[in-house]
Short mmCIF file of C-alpha atoms in Angstrom, two decimals:
data_model
loop_
_atom_site.label_atom_id
_atom_site.label_comp_id
_atom_site.label_asym_id
_atom_site.label_seq_id
_atom_site.Cartn_x
_atom_site.Cartn_y
_atom_site.Cartn_z
CA MET T 1 142.36 68.43 97.42
CA PHE T 2 141.30 68.67 101.37
CA ARG T 3 143.44 70.43 103.73
CA PHE T 4 143.43 72.42 107.12
CA ALA T 5 144.21 76.12 106.76
CA ASN T 6 145.18 76.38 110.56
CA PRO T 7 146.25 72.77 111.48
CA GLN T 8 148.00 74.03 114.70
CA TYR T 9 144.65 74.33 116.13
CA LEU T 10 143.86 70.90 116.20
CA TRP T 11 146.06 70.38 119.14
CA LEU T 12 143.36 71.92 121.03
CA LEU T 13 141.40 68.50 120.76
CA LEU T 14 143.91 67.38 123.32
CA ALA T 15 141.59 69.02 125.82
CA ILE T 16 138.34 66.78 125.24
CA PRO T 17 140.08 63.82 127.03
CA VAL T 18 141.11 65.97 129.74
CA LEU T 19 137.35 67.35 130.33
CA VAL T 20 136.18 63.88 130.22
CA VAL T 21 138.65 62.70 133.06
CA LEU T 22 137.47 65.99 135.13
CA PHE T 23 133.80 65.12 134.50
CA GLY T 24 134.52 61.57 135.71
CA LEU T 25 136.31 62.37 138.70
CA ALA T 26 133.73 65.16 139.83
CA ALA T 27 130.77 62.65 139.26
CA HIS T 28 132.73 60.21 141.32
CA GLY T 29 133.54 62.79 144.18
CA ARG T 30 129.77 63.78 143.95
CA SER T 31 128.71 60.35 144.46
CA ARG T 32 130.79 59.68 147.39
CA ARG T 33 129.52 62.84 149.09
CA LEU T 34 125.74 61.65 148.86
CA ALA T 35 126.57 58.14 149.84
CA ARG T 36 127.16 59.67 153.48
CA PHE T 37 123.34 60.60 153.66
CA GLY T 38 122.06 57.10 152.84
CA ARG T 39 121.53 54.51 150.38
CA PRO T 40 121.34 55.83 146.41
CA GLU T 41 118.05 53.77 146.49
CA LEU T 42 116.52 55.76 149.22
CA LEU T 43 118.17 59.26 147.98
CA GLU T 44 116.62 58.68 144.60
CA GLU T 45 113.09 58.65 145.85
CA LEU T 46 113.70 61.56 148.13
CA MET T 47 115.36 63.70 144.93
CA PRO T 48 112.78 62.31 142.28
CA GLU T 49 113.75 65.76 140.12
CA VAL T 50 117.63 64.83 140.01
CA SER T 51 118.74 63.21 136.87
CA THR T 52 122.21 62.27 136.22
CA GLY T 53 121.66 61.08 132.63
CA ARG T 54 120.82 64.73 132.03
CA VAL T 55 123.88 65.91 133.25
CA THR T 56 125.89 63.35 131.32
CA LEU T 57 124.04 64.19 128.16
CA LYS T 58 124.77 68.04 128.72
CA PHE T 59 128.22 67.22 129.10
CA ILE T 60 128.34 65.22 125.78
CA LEU T 61 127.02 67.89 124.14
CA PHE T 62 129.40 70.50 125.20
CA CYS T 63 132.14 68.33 124.21
CA LEU T 64 130.70 67.65 120.80
CA ALA T 65 130.56 71.28 120.61
CA VAL T 66 133.99 72.01 121.72
CA ALA T 67 135.44 69.36 119.22
CA LEU T 68 133.29 71.16 116.43
CA ILE T 69 134.47 74.41 117.29
CA VAL T 70 138.29 73.54 116.98
CA LEU T 71 137.93 71.80 113.93
CA ALA T 72 136.33 75.03 112.56
CA ALA T 73 139.18 77.17 113.90
CA ALA T 74 141.47 74.73 112.08
CA ARG T 75 139.63 75.75 108.89
CA PRO T 76 138.81 73.00 106.77
CA GLN T 77 138.96 73.53 103.20
CA PHE T 78 138.39 71.55 99.99
CA GLY T 79 140.20 72.66 96.78
CA SER T 80 137.69 73.41 94.12
CA LYS T 81 139.69 74.59 90.92
CA LEU T 82 142.75 73.50 88.91
CA ARG T 83 144.84 76.20 87.17
CA GLU T 84 147.84 75.44 85.00
CA GLU T 85 150.55 77.84 85.27
CA LYS T 86 153.29 78.57 82.93
CA ALA T 87 156.54 80.36 83.63
CA GLN T 88 159.90 80.54 82.16
CA GLY T 89 162.55 78.24 83.85
CA ILE T 90 164.58 75.40 83.89
CA GLU T 91 164.80 71.97 85.38
CA MET T 92 167.76 71.53 87.80
CA MET T 93 168.80 68.02 88.96
CA LEU T 94 171.00 67.97 92.04
CA THR T 95 173.29 65.12 92.02
CA VAL T 96 174.76 64.74 95.62
CA ASP T 97 177.66 62.50 96.76
CA VAL T 98 176.75 60.62 99.99
CA SER T 99 179.60 58.37 100.25
CA ASN T 100 181.67 57.69 103.27
CA SER T 101 184.60 60.14 102.02
CA MET T 102 181.79 62.90 102.13
CA LEU T 103 181.99 62.73 106.02
CA ALA T 104 185.54 64.01 105.69
CA GLU T 105 185.81 67.01 108.17
CA ASP T 106 188.19 69.51 106.06
CA PHE T 107 184.85 71.11 105.87
CA GLN T 108 183.18 71.99 109.21
CA PRO T 109 181.04 70.11 110.31
CA ASN T 110 181.84 67.71 107.39
CA ARG T 111 181.46 67.89 103.65
CA LEU T 112 177.97 66.33 103.39
CA GLU T 113 176.37 68.71 106.17
CA ARG T 114 177.94 71.98 104.49
CA THR T 115 176.43 70.74 101.30
CA LYS T 116 172.93 70.14 102.97
CA TYR T 117 172.92 73.46 104.31
CA ALA T 118 173.88 74.89 100.69
CA ILE T 119 171.05 73.01 98.93
CA GLY T 120 168.63 74.28 101.56
CA LYS T 121 169.71 77.94 100.97
CA LEU T 122 169.51 77.46 97.11
CA PHE T 123 165.88 76.16 97.40
CA GLU T 124 164.86 79.17 99.41
CA GLY T 125 165.91 81.47 96.63
CA LEU T 126 164.30 79.53 93.79
CA LYS T 127 161.14 81.03 92.04
CA GLN T 128 160.20 79.44 88.85
CA ASP T 129 162.44 76.68 88.14
CA ARG T 130 161.79 73.08 88.65
CA VAL T 131 164.37 70.87 90.95
CA GLY T 132 164.96 67.35 91.64
CA LEU T 133 167.42 65.22 93.60
CA VAL T 134 169.78 62.15 93.26
CA VAL T 135 171.86 60.87 95.91
CA PHE T 136 174.48 58.49 95.06
CA ALA T 137 177.64 56.30 96.30
CA GLY T 138 178.09 52.91 94.91
CA GLU T 139 174.67 52.91 93.39
CA PRO T 140 172.50 56.21 92.38
CA LYS T 141 169.00 56.86 93.89
CA VAL T 142 166.47 59.43 92.90
CA GLN T 143 165.72 61.24 96.35
CA LEU T 144 163.07 63.84 95.00
CA PRO T 145 161.64 63.56 91.40
CA ILE T 146 161.50 66.83 89.66
CA THR T 147 158.83 69.25 91.31
CA SER T 148 158.30 72.99 91.78
CA ASP T 149 157.19 72.49 95.43
CA TYR T 150 160.20 74.09 97.03
CA ARG T 151 159.28 73.37 100.69
CA MET T 152 158.96 69.58 100.14
CA ALA T 153 162.44 69.87 98.34
CA LYS T 154 164.07 71.44 101.31
CA ALA T 155 162.55 68.78 103.72
CA PHE T 156 164.10 66.16 101.26
CA ALA T 157 167.49 67.91 101.40
CA ARG T 158 167.57 67.89 105.31
CA LYS T 159 167.12 63.85 104.88
CA ILE T 160 170.42 63.48 102.92
CA ASP T 161 172.57 60.87 104.41
CA PRO T 162 174.88 58.06 103.79
CA SER T 163 172.47 55.51 104.99
CA LEU T 164 170.40 56.14 101.87
CA VAL T 165 172.51 54.00 99.54
CA SER T 166 173.33 50.94 100.83
CA ILE T 167 176.46 50.27 98.30
CA GLN T 168 179.65 52.45 99.14
CA GLY T 169 181.79 53.83 96.51
CA THR T 170 181.38 56.76 94.28
CA ALA T 171 179.87 55.88 90.90
CA ILE T 172 179.72 59.19 89.41
CA GLY T 173 179.00 57.91 85.85
CA LYS T 174 175.84 56.00 87.25
CA ALA T 175 174.64 59.02 89.33
CA LEU T 176 174.80 61.22 86.04
CA GLU T 177 172.91 58.61 83.87
CA GLN T 178 170.27 58.17 86.63
CA ALA T 179 170.01 62.02 86.92
CA LEU T 180 169.57 62.24 82.99
CA LEU T 181 166.74 59.47 83.15
CA ALA T 182 164.92 61.72 86.09
CA PHE T 183 164.07 64.86 83.86
CA SER T 184 160.29 65.20 82.87
CA SER T 185 159.45 65.00 79.28
CA ASP T 186 158.35 68.81 79.17
CA THR T 187 161.85 69.95 78.55
CA GLU T 188 163.14 67.09 76.66
CA GLN T 189 163.34 68.96 73.25
CA SER T 190 164.73 72.33 75.15
CA HIS T 191 167.96 73.66 76.46
CA GLY T 192 166.47 73.99 79.81
CA ARG T 193 167.92 71.38 81.35
CA VAL T 194 171.09 71.14 83.79
CA ILE T 195 172.73 68.75 86.21
CA ILE T 196 174.61 70.05 89.56
CA LEU T 197 177.03 67.37 90.58
CA ILE T 198 178.56 67.95 94.06
CA THR T 199 181.08 65.61 94.99
CA ASP T 200 184.67 65.13 96.19
CA GLY T 201 185.52 63.56 92.63
CA GLU T 202 186.91 60.21 93.74
CA ASN T 203 185.09 58.24 91.19
CA HIS T 204 185.42 54.36 90.93
CA ASP T 205 184.59 51.82 88.66
CA ASP T 206 182.75 53.80 85.89
CA ASP T 207 183.41 56.03 83.15
CA ALA T 208 181.71 59.33 83.91
CA LEU T 209 183.33 61.02 81.09
CA ALA T 210 181.47 58.77 78.30
CA VAL T 211 178.24 59.78 80.47
CA ALA T 212 179.14 63.45 80.03
CA GLU T 213 179.47 63.17 76.37
CA ARG T 214 176.06 61.69 76.05
CA ALA T 215 174.64 64.51 78.23
CA ALA T 216 176.31 66.87 75.90
CA GLY T 217 174.48 65.35 73.00
CA MET T 218 171.22 65.78 74.79
CA GLY T 219 171.67 69.40 75.35
CA VAL T 220 172.07 69.03 79.11
CA LYS T 221 174.75 71.21 80.67
CA ILE T 222 176.50 69.61 83.93
CA PHE T 223 177.78 72.02 86.78
CA THR T 224 180.12 70.49 88.89
CA ILE T 225 181.35 71.38 92.56
CA GLY T 226 184.36 70.03 94.10
CA ILE T 227 184.01 69.75 97.86
CA GLY T 228 187.03 69.05 99.87
CA THR T 229 190.70 70.01 99.32
CA PRO T 230 193.48 68.72 97.55
CA GLU T 231 195.31 67.90 100.65
CA GLY T 232 192.46 65.72 101.90
CA ALA T 233 190.99 64.79 105.48
CA PRO T 234 190.59 61.44 107.15
CA ILE T 235 187.05 60.00 107.34
CA GLN T 236 185.46 59.66 110.67
CA ILE T 237 182.85 57.22 111.02
CA GLY T 238 181.25 56.84 114.77
CA GLY T 239 184.17 58.47 116.36
CA GLU T 240 186.59 56.08 114.51
CA PHE T 241 188.79 56.86 111.75
CA ILE T 242 188.59 54.52 108.58
CA LYS T 243 191.72 52.57 107.77
CA ASP T 244 192.52 50.46 104.60
CA GLU T 245 193.81 46.91 104.58
CA ASN T 246 197.02 47.82 105.83
CA GLY T 247 196.02 49.83 108.67
CA GLU T 248 196.69 53.10 107.49
CA MET T 249 194.37 55.99 107.74
CA VAL T 250 192.13 56.62 104.59
CA VAL T 251 192.61 60.35 103.62
CA SER T 252 189.84 61.40 101.20
CA LYS T 253 191.43 64.06 98.52
CA LEU T 254 189.62 66.28 95.86
CA ASN T 255 189.79 65.12 92.31
CA GLU T 256 189.43 68.31 90.36
CA GLU T 257 190.74 66.95 86.93
CA MET T 258 187.76 64.74 86.18
CA LEU T 259 185.40 67.24 87.37
CA ALA T 260 186.35 70.25 85.54
CA ARG T 261 186.68 67.83 82.27
CA ILE T 262 182.96 66.87 82.96
CA ALA T 263 181.84 70.36 83.15
CA GLU T 264 183.67 71.38 79.86
CA ILE T 265 182.63 68.70 77.84
CA THR T 266 178.90 69.83 78.64
CA GLY T 267 179.53 73.34 78.47
CA GLY T 268 179.10 73.74 82.22
CA ALA T 269 181.37 74.98 84.59
CA TYR T 270 183.30 73.63 87.50
CA VAL T 271 183.63 75.53 90.87
CA ARG T 272 185.86 74.52 93.95
CA SER T 273 184.09 74.94 97.24
CA THR T 274 185.81 77.12 99.99
CA THR T 275 184.95 77.24 103.70
CA GLN T 276 183.17 80.42 102.92
CA SER T 277 181.12 79.24 99.93
CA ILE T 278 179.83 75.78 98.53
CA GLY T 279 179.79 77.28 95.36
CA LEU T 280 175.96 77.01 94.50
CA ASP T 281 175.49 80.93 94.20
CA GLU T 282 178.04 80.79 91.49
CA ILE T 283 176.70 78.38 89.32
CA VAL T 284 172.95 79.70 89.67
CA LYS T 285 174.22 82.80 88.31
CA ALA T 286 175.63 80.82 85.50
CA ILE T 287 172.20 79.00 85.09
CA ASN T 288 170.18 82.14 85.27
CA GLU T 289 172.07 83.51 81.96
CA MET T 290 171.05 80.34 80.09
CA GLU T 291 168.22 79.83 77.49
CA GLN T 292 164.92 79.33 79.80
CA THR T 293 161.94 77.31 78.75
CA GLU T 294 158.38 77.13 79.43
CA LEU T 295 157.28 75.15 82.31
CA SER T 296 153.77 74.29 83.09
CA THR T 297 152.63 73.63 86.68
CA VAL T 298 149.11 72.52 87.72
CA ARG T 299 148.18 74.08 91.26
CA PHE T 300 144.91 74.27 93.31
CA GLU T 301 143.62 78.07 92.45
CA GLU T 302 141.47 78.29 95.45
CA PHE T 303 140.08 76.23 98.40
CA ASN T 304 136.25 76.39 99.70
CA GLU T 305 136.00 77.06 103.24
CA GLN T 306 133.98 74.38 105.12
CA TYR T 307 134.18 75.71 108.93
CA GLN T 308 130.82 77.56 108.83
CA TYR T 309 129.02 74.24 108.59
CA LEU T 310 130.99 72.96 111.90
CA LEU T 311 129.81 76.48 113.51
CA ILE T 312 126.47 75.88 112.70
CA ALA T 313 126.30 72.33 114.39
CA ALA T 314 128.30 73.44 117.11
CA LEU T 315 125.81 76.47 117.84
CA VAL T 316 122.93 73.94 117.70
CA LEU T 317 124.68 71.63 120.19
CA LEU T 318 125.26 74.58 122.46
CA LEU T 319 121.57 75.63 122.22
CA ALA T 320 120.39 71.81 123.12
CA GLU T 321 122.85 71.87 125.99
CA PHE T 322 121.42 75.16 127.23
CA LEU T 323 117.84 74.19 127.14
CA LEU T 324 118.33 70.96 128.43
CA LEU T 325 117.76 71.11 132.28
CA ASP T 326 119.79 69.43 135.09
CA ARG T 327 116.49 68.25 136.74
CA ARG T 328 113.40 66.80 135.66
CA ASN T 329 110.41 69.04 135.14
CA PRO T 330 107.16 67.99 136.96
CA LEU T 331 104.99 69.34 134.34
CA LEU T 332 106.63 67.26 131.63
CA ARG T 333 106.89 63.83 133.48
CA HIS T 334 104.99 62.53 130.74
CA LEU T 335 107.50 63.50 128.15
CA ASN T 336 110.55 62.49 130.35
CA ILE T 337 112.87 60.22 128.15
CA PHE T 338 115.28 59.93 131.06
CA ARG T 339 112.72 58.52 133.67
CA GLU T 340 114.37 55.10 134.78
CA LYS T 341 111.86 52.15 134.56
#
């Protein structure tokens, strides 16, 4: 595995084209000033020791040295060893509703944005568990396979959006089925699997309770979070409120009964979100009391530094640039590789 330990320094490479432009402007200005004294052919005869090729080569050597120094500062590294880490934890599959009803604004700025914020905070507090992410509306989609890379998980959580699923609706049963399939084989024989379902509970067209029964048989607990209010709120998209075929404004209401039943079937728990807390903290506390399973993760144990080779090459180029004279040496005329024929 290759990486730069300090990739921010690579931005300094943008200085190279700036130096090239400045060098070109300086050379052009010098040529114009010399042209005032006579024809270039005549000036070359009067100044035989002047060599524009040497100046150009010195500049090229300098730019190459600067580029190598910048790359060295970025610290290129190669991963040299793999290490398998074992820890006690669980696999947690977050299943998030991204249907249009999650855009209702009974939570500010809306239900979905509050959910994304809470998931990000959850990932910040995890240490040894694995997480995955399924988003769903009329169809489910695995947004993030099971991983222990929490930084990547946070990045994927920020991208949760209704546009990820093209078919609208709220197919909770299909989403739970997809979450069950997304677990790794490592925890297949253990009880270290949980699903956290975050939705307003407005289920359409499938039997979520039957899937919950199957999950219970597999030893998977489902914790459900109801986000929204029983009174509901209208759904606004693009500044316009959604209306039904009769022209009435659509109001999305929280369906707590089904969410509580899903959690009960699997031995999980149901939490209703409030404006102060989505409910993930309460669920994580309950999960931490569950039976943990042994999880193994392969990691790069150490990286070999490669910057020293770049520094050596840069020093060689700078030394060559320093030793190369701007003008021709009459004593070494017979060795002058820049002499024009």
